[in-house]
GROMACS .gro file of N, CA and C in nm:
model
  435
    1UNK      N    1  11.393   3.389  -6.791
    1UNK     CA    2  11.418   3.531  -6.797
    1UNK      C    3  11.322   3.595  -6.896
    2UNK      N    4  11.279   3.723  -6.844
    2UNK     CA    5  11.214   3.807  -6.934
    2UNK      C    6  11.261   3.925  -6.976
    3UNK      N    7  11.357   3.899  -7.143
    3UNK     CA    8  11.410   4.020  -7.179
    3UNK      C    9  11.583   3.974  -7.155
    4UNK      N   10  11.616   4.042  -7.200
    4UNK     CA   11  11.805   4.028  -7.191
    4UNK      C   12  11.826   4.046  -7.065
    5UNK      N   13  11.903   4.024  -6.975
    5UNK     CA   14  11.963   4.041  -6.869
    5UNK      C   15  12.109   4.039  -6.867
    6UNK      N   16  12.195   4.089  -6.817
    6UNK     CA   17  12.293   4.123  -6.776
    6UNK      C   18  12.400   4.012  -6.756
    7UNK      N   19  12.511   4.022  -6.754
    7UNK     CA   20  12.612   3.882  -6.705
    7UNK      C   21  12.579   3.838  -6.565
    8UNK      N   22  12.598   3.976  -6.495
    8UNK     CA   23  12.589   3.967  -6.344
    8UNK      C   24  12.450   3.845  -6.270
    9UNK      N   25  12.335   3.918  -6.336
    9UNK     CA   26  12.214   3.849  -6.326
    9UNK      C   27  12.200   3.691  -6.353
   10UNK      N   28  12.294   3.691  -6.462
   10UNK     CA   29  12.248   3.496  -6.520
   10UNK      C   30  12.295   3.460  -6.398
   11UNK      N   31  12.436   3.525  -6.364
   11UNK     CA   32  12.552   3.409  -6.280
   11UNK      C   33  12.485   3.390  -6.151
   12UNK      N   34  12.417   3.506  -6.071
   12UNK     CA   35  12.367   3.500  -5.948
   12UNK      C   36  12.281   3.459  -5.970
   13UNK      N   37  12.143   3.378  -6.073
   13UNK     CA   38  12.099   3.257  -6.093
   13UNK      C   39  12.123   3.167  -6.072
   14UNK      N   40  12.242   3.115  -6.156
   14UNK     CA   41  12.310   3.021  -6.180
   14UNK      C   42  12.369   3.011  -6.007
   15UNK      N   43  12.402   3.091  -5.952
   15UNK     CA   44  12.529   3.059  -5.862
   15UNK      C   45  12.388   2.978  -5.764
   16UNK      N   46  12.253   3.037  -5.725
   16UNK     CA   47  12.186   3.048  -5.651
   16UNK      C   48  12.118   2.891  -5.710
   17UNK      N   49  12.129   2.830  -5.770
   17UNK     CA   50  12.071   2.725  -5.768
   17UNK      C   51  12.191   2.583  -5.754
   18UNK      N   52  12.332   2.590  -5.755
   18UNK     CA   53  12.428   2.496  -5.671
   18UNK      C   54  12.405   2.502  -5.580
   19UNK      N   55  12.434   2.366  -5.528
   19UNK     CA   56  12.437   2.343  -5.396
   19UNK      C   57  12.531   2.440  -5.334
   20UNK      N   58  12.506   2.443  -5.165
   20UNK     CA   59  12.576   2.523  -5.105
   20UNK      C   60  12.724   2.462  -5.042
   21UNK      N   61  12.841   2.456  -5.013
   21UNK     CA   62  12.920   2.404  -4.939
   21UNK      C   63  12.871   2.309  -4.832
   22UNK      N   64  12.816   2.361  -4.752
   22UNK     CA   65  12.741   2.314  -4.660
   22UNK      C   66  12.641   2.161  -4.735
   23UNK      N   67  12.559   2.241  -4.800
   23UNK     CA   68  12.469   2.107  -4.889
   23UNK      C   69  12.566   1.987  -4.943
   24UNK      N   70  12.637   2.089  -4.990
   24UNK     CA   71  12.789   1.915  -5.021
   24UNK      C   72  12.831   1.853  -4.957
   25UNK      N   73  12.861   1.903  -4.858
   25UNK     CA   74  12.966   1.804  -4.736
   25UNK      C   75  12.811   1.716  -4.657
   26UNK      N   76  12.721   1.737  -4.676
   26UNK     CA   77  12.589   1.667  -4.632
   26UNK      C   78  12.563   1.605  -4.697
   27UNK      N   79  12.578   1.629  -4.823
   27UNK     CA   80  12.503   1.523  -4.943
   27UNK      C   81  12.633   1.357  -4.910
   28UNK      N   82  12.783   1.409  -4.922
   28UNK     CA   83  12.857   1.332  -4.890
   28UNK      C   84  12.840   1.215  -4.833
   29UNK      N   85  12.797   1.283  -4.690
   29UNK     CA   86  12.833   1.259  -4.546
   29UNK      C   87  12.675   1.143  -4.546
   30UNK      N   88  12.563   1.150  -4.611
   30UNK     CA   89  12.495   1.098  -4.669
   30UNK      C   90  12.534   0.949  -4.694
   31UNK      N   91  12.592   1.034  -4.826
   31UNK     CA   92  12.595   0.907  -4.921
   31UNK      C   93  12.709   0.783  -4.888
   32UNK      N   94  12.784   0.855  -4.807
   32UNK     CA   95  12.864   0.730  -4.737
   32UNK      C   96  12.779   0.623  -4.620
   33UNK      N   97  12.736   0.624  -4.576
   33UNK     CA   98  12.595   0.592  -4.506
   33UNK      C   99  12.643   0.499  -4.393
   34UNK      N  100  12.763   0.603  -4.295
   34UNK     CA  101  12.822   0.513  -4.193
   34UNK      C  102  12.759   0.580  -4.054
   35UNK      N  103  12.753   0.509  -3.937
   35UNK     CA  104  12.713   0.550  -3.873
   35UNK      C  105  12.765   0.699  -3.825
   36UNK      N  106  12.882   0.653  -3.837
   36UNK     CA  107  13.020   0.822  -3.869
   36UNK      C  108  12.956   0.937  -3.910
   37UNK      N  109  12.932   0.881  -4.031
   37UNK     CA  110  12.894   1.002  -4.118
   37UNK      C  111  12.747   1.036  -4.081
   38UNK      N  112  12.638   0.965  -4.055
   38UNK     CA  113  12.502   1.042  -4.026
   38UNK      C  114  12.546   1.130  -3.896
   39UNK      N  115  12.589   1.034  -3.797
   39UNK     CA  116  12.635   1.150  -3.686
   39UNK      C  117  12.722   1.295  -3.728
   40UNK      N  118  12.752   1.303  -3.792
   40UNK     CA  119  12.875   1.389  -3.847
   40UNK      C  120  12.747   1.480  -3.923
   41UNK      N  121  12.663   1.430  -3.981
   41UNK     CA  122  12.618   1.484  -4.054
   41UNK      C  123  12.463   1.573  -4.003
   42UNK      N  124  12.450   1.530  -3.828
   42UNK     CA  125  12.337   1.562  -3.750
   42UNK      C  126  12.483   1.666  -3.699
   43UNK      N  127  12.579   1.633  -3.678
   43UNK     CA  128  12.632   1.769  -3.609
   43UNK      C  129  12.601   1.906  -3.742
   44UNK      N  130  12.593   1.876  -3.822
   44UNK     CA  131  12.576   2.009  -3.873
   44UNK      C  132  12.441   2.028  -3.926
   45UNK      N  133  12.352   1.959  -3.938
   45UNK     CA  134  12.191   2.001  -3.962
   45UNK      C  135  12.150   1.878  -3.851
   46UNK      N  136  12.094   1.922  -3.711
   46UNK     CA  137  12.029   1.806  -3.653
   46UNK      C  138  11.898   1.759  -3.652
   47UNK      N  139  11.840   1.857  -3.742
   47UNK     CA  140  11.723   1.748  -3.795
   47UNK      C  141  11.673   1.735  -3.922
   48UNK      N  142  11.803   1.692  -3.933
   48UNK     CA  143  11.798   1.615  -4.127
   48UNK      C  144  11.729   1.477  -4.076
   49UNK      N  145  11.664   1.469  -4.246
   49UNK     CA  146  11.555   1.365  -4.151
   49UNK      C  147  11.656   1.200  -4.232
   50UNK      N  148  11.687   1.211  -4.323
   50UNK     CA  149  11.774   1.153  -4.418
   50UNK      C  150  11.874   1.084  -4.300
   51UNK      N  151  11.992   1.166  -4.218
   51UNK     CA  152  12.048   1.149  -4.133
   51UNK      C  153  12.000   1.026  -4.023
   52UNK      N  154  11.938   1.101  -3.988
   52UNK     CA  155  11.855   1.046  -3.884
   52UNK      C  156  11.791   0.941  -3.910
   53UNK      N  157  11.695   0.914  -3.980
   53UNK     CA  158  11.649   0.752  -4.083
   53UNK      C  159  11.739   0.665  -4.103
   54UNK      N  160  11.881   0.703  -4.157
   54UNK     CA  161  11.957   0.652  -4.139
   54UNK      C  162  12.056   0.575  -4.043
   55UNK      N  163  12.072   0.671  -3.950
   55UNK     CA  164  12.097   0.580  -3.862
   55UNK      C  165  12.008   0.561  -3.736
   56UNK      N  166  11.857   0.585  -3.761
   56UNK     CA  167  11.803   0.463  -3.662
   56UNK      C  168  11.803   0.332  -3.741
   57UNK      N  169  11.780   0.319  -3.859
   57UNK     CA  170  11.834   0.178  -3.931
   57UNK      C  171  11.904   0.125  -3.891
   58UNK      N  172  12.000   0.163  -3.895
   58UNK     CA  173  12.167   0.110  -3.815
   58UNK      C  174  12.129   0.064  -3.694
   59UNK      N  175  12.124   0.124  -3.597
   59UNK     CA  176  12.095   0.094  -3.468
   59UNK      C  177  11.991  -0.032  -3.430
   60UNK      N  178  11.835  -0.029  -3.526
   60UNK     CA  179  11.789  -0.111  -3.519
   60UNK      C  180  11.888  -0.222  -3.568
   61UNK      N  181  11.927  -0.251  -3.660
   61UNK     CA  182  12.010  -0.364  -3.713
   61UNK      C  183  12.058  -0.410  -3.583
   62UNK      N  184  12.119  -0.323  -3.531
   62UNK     CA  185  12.214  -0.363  -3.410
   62UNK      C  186  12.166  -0.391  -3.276
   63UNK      N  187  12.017  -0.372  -3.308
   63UNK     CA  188  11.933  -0.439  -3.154
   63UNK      C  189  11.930  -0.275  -3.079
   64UNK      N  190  11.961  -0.202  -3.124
   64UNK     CA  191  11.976  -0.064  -3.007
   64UNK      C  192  11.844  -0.027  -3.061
   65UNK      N  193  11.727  -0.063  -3.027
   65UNK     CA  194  11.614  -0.010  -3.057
   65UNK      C  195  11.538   0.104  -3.002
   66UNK      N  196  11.597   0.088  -2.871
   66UNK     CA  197  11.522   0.222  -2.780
   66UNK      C  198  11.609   0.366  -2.849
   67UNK      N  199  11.742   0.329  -2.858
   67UNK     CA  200  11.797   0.488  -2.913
   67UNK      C  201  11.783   0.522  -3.021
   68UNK      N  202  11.711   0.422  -3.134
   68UNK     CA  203  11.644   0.460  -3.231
   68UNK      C  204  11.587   0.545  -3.261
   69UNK      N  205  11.446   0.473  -3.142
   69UNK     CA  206  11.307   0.548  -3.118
   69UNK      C  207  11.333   0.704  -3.065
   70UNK      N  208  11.468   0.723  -2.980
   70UNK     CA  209  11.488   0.890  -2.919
   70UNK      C  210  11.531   0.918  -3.050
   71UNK      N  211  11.635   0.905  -3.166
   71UNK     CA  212  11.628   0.973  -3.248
   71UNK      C  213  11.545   1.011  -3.343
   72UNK      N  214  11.512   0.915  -3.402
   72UNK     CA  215  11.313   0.921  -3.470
   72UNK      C  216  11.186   1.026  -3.447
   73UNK      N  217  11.221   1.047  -3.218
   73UNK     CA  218  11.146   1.104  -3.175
   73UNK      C  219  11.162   1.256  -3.229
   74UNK      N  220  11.303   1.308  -3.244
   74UNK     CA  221  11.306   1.429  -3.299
   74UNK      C  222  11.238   1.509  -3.450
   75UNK      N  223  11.199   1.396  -3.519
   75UNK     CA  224  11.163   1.432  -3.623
   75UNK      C  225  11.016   1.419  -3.652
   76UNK      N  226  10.962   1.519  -3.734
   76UNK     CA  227  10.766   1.470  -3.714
   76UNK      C  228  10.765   1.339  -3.825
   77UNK      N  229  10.701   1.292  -3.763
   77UNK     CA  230  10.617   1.122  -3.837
   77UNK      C  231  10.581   1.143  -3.999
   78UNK      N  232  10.663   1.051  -4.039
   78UNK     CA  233  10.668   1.016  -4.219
   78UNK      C  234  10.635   0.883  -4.244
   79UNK      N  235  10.597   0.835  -4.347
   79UNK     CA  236  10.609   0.728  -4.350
   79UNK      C  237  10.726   0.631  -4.336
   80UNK      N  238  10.851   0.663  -4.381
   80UNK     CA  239  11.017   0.655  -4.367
   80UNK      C  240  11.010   0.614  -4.200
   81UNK      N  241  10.972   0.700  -4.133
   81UNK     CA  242  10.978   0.702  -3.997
   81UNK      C  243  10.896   0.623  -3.914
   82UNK      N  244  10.743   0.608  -3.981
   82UNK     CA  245  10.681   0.487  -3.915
   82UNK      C  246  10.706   0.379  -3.948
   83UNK      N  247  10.797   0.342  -4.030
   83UNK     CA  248  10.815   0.176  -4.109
   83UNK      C  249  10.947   0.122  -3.987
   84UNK      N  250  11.024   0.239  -3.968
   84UNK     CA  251  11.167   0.198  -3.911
   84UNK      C  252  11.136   0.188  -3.774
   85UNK      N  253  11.027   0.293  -3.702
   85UNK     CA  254  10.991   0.303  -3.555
   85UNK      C  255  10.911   0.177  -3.551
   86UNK      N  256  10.887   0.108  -3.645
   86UNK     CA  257  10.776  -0.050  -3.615
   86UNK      C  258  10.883  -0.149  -3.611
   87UNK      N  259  10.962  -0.135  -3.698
   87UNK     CA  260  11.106  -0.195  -3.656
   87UNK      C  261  11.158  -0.207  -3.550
   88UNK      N  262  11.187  -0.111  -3.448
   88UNK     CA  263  11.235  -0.120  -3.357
   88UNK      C  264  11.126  -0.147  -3.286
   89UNK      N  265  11.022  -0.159  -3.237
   89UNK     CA  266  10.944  -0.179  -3.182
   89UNK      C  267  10.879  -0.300  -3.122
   90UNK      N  268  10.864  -0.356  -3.289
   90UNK     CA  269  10.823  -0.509  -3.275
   90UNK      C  270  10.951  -0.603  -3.307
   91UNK      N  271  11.048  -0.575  -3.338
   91UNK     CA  272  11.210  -0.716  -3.341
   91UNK      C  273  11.124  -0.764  -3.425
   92UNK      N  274  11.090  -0.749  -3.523
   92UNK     CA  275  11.025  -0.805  -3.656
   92UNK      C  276  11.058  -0.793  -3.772
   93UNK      N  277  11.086  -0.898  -3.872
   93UNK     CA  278  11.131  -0.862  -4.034
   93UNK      C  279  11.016  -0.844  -4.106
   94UNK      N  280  11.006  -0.735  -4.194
   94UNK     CA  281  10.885  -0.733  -4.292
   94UNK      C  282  10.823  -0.812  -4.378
   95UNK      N  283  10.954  -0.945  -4.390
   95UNK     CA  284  10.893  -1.043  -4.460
   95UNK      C  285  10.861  -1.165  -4.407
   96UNK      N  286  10.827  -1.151  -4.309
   96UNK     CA  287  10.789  -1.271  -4.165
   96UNK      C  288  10.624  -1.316  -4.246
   97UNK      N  289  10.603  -1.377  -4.166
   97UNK     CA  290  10.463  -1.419  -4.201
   97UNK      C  291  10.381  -1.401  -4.052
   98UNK      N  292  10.297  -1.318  -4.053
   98UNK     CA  293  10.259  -1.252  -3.982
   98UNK      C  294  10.075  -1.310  -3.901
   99UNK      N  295  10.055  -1.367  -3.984
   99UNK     CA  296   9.923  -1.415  -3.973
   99UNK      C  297   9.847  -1.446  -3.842
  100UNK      N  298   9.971  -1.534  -3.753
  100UNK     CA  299   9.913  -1.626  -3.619
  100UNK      C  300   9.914  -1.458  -3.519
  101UNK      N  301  10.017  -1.430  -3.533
  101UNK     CA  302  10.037  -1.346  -3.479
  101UNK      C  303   9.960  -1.206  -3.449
  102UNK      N  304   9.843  -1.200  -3.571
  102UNK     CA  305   9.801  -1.056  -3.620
  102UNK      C  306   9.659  -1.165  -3.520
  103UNK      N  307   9.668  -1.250  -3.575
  103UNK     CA  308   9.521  -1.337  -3.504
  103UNK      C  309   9.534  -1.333  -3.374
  104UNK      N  310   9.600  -1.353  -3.332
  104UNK     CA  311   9.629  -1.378  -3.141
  104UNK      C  312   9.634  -1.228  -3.077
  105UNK      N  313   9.663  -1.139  -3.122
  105UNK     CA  314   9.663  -0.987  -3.068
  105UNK      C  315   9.524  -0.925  -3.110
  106UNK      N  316   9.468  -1.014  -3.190
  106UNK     CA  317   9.306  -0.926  -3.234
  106UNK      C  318   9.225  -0.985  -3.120
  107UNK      N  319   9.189  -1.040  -3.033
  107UNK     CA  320   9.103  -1.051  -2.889
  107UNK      C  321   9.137  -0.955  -2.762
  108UNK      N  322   9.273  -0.887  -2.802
  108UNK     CA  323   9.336  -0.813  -2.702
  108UNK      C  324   9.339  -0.665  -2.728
  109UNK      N  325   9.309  -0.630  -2.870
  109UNK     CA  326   9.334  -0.464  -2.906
  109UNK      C  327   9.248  -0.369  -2.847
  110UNK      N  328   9.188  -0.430  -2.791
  110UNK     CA  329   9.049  -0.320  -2.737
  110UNK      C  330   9.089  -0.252  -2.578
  111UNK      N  331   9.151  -0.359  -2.531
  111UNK     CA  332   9.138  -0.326  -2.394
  111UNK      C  333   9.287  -0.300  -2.383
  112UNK      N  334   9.406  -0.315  -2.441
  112UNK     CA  335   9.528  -0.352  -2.447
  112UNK      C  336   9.623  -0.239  -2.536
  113UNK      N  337   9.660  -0.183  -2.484
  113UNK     CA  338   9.759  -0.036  -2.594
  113UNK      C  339   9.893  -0.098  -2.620
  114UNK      N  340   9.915  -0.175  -2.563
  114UNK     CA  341  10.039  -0.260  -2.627
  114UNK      C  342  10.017  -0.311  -2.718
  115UNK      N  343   9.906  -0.434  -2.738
  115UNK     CA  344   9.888  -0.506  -2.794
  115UNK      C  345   9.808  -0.427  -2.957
  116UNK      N  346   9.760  -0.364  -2.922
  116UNK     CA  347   9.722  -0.260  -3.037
  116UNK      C  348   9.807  -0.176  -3.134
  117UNK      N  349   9.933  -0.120  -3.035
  117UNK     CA  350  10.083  -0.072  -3.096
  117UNK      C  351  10.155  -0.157  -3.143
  118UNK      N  352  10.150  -0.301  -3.154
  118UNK     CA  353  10.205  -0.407  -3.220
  118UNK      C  354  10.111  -0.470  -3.310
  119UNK      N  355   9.988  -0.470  -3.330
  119UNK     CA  356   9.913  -0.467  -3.414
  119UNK      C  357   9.926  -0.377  -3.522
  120UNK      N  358   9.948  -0.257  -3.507
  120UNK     CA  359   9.929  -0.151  -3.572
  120UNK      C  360  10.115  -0.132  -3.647
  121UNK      N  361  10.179  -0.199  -3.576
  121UNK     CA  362  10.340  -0.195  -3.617
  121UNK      C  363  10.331  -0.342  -3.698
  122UNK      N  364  10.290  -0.415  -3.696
  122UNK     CA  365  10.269  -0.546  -3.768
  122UNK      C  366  10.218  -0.495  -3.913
  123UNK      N  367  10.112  -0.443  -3.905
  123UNK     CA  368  10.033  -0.386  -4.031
  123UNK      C  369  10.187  -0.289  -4.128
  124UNK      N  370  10.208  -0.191  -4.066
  124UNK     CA  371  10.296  -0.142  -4.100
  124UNK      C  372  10.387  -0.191  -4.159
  125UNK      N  373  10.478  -0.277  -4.088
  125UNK     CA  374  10.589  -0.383  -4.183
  125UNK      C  375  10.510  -0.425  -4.301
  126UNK      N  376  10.388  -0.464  -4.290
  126UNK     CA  377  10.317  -0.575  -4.381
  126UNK      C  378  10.336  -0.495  -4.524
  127UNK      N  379  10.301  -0.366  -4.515
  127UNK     CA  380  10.270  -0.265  -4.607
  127UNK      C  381  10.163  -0.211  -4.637
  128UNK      N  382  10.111  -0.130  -4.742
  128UNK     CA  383   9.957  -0.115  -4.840
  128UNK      C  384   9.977  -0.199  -4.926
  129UNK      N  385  10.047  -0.280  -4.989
  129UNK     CA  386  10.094  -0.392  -5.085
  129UNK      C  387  10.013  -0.536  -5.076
  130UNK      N  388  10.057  -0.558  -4.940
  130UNK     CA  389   9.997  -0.679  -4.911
  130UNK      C  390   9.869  -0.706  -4.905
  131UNK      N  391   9.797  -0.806  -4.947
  131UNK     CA  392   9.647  -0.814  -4.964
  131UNK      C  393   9.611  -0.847  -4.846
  132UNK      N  394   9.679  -0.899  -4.755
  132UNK     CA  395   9.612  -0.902  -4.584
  132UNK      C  396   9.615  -0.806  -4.520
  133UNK      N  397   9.656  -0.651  -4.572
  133UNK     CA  398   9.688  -0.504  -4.487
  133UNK      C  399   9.547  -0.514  -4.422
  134UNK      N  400   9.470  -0.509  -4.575
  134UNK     CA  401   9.332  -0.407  -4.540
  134UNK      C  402   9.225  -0.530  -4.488
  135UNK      N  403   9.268  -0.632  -4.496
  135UNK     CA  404   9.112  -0.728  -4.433
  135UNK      C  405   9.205  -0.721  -4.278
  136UNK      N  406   9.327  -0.711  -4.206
  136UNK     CA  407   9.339  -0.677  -4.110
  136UNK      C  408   9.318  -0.557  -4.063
  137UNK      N  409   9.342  -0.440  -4.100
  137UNK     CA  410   9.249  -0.310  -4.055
  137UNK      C  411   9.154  -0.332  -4.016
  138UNK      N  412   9.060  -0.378  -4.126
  138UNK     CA  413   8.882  -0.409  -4.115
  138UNK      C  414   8.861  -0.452  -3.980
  139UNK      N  415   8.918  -0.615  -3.980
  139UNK     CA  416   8.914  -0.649  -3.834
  139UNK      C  417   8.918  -0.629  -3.713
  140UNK      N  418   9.052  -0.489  -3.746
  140UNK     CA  419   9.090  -0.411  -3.615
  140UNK      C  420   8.972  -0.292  -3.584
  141UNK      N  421   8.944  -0.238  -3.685
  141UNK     CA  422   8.839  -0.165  -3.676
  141UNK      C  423   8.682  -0.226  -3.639
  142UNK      N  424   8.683  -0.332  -3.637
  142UNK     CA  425   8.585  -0.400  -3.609
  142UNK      C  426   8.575  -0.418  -3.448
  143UNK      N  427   8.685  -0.459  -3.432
  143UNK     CA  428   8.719  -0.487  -3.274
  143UNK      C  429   8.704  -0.334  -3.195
  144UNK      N  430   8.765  -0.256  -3.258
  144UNK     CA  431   8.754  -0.144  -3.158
  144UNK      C  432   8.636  -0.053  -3.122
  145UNK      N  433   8.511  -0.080  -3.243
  145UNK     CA  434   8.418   0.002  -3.239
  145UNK      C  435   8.304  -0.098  -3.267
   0.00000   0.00000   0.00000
């Protein structure tokens, strides 16, 4: 504030930076993190992306991978969102060992959009962490151009 202000003024500050009713029963509906509650919680904002991340997780867990990918589809591409859509994609754990696998799909990425979208979902699980991310990029980029 600049200068004294009024009672009225602090409070409609103050009031204007709590959450809203609405923001609460979401934050909740959240933090309970049941499939219940994200649904519950897309009925009243349906493209919370939080929601939605959430339970395509779930679903992947549960092998429902394709209805994942339709919920996922609603939201624009995050990183959150490409880690979980490689999930469902490739039936792959991030801490697999990936190696034979990244090798045997690199003779095929060029001519092959499958085999390139599982390449490229492989990398993904792997992370920017892993020291084999970027000498597999290289490779892939090698192959394609």
């Amino acid at each position: 504030f600049v200068g004294a202000q009024p009672e009225h003024m602090v409070q409609q500050f103050v009031d204007s930076l709590l959450p809203t009713e609405t923001e609460s029963v979401l934050s909740q509906l959240l933090a309970e993190g049941t499939e219940g509650s994200f649904r519950a919680a897309l009925e009243i904002e349906p493209g919370n992306e939080d929601a939605i991340v959430g339970l395509a997780e779930l679903l992947v867990a549960r092998g429902e991978n394709e209805q994942a990918l339709q919920f996922l589809a609603r939201i624009p591409e995050t990183d959150r969102t490409r880690h979980v859509a490689a999930l469902a994609r490739t039936h792959l754990t991030p801490d697999d060992d990936h190696d034979a696998t990244l090798t045997a799909l690199l003779d095929s990425v060029k001519s092959d959009e499958e085999a390139r979208q599982q390449f490229v979902d492989i990398l993904e699980l792997m992370g920017p962490h892993d020291p084999r991310t970027a000498a597999y990029r290289k490779k892939l980029t090698a192959r394609l151009f």
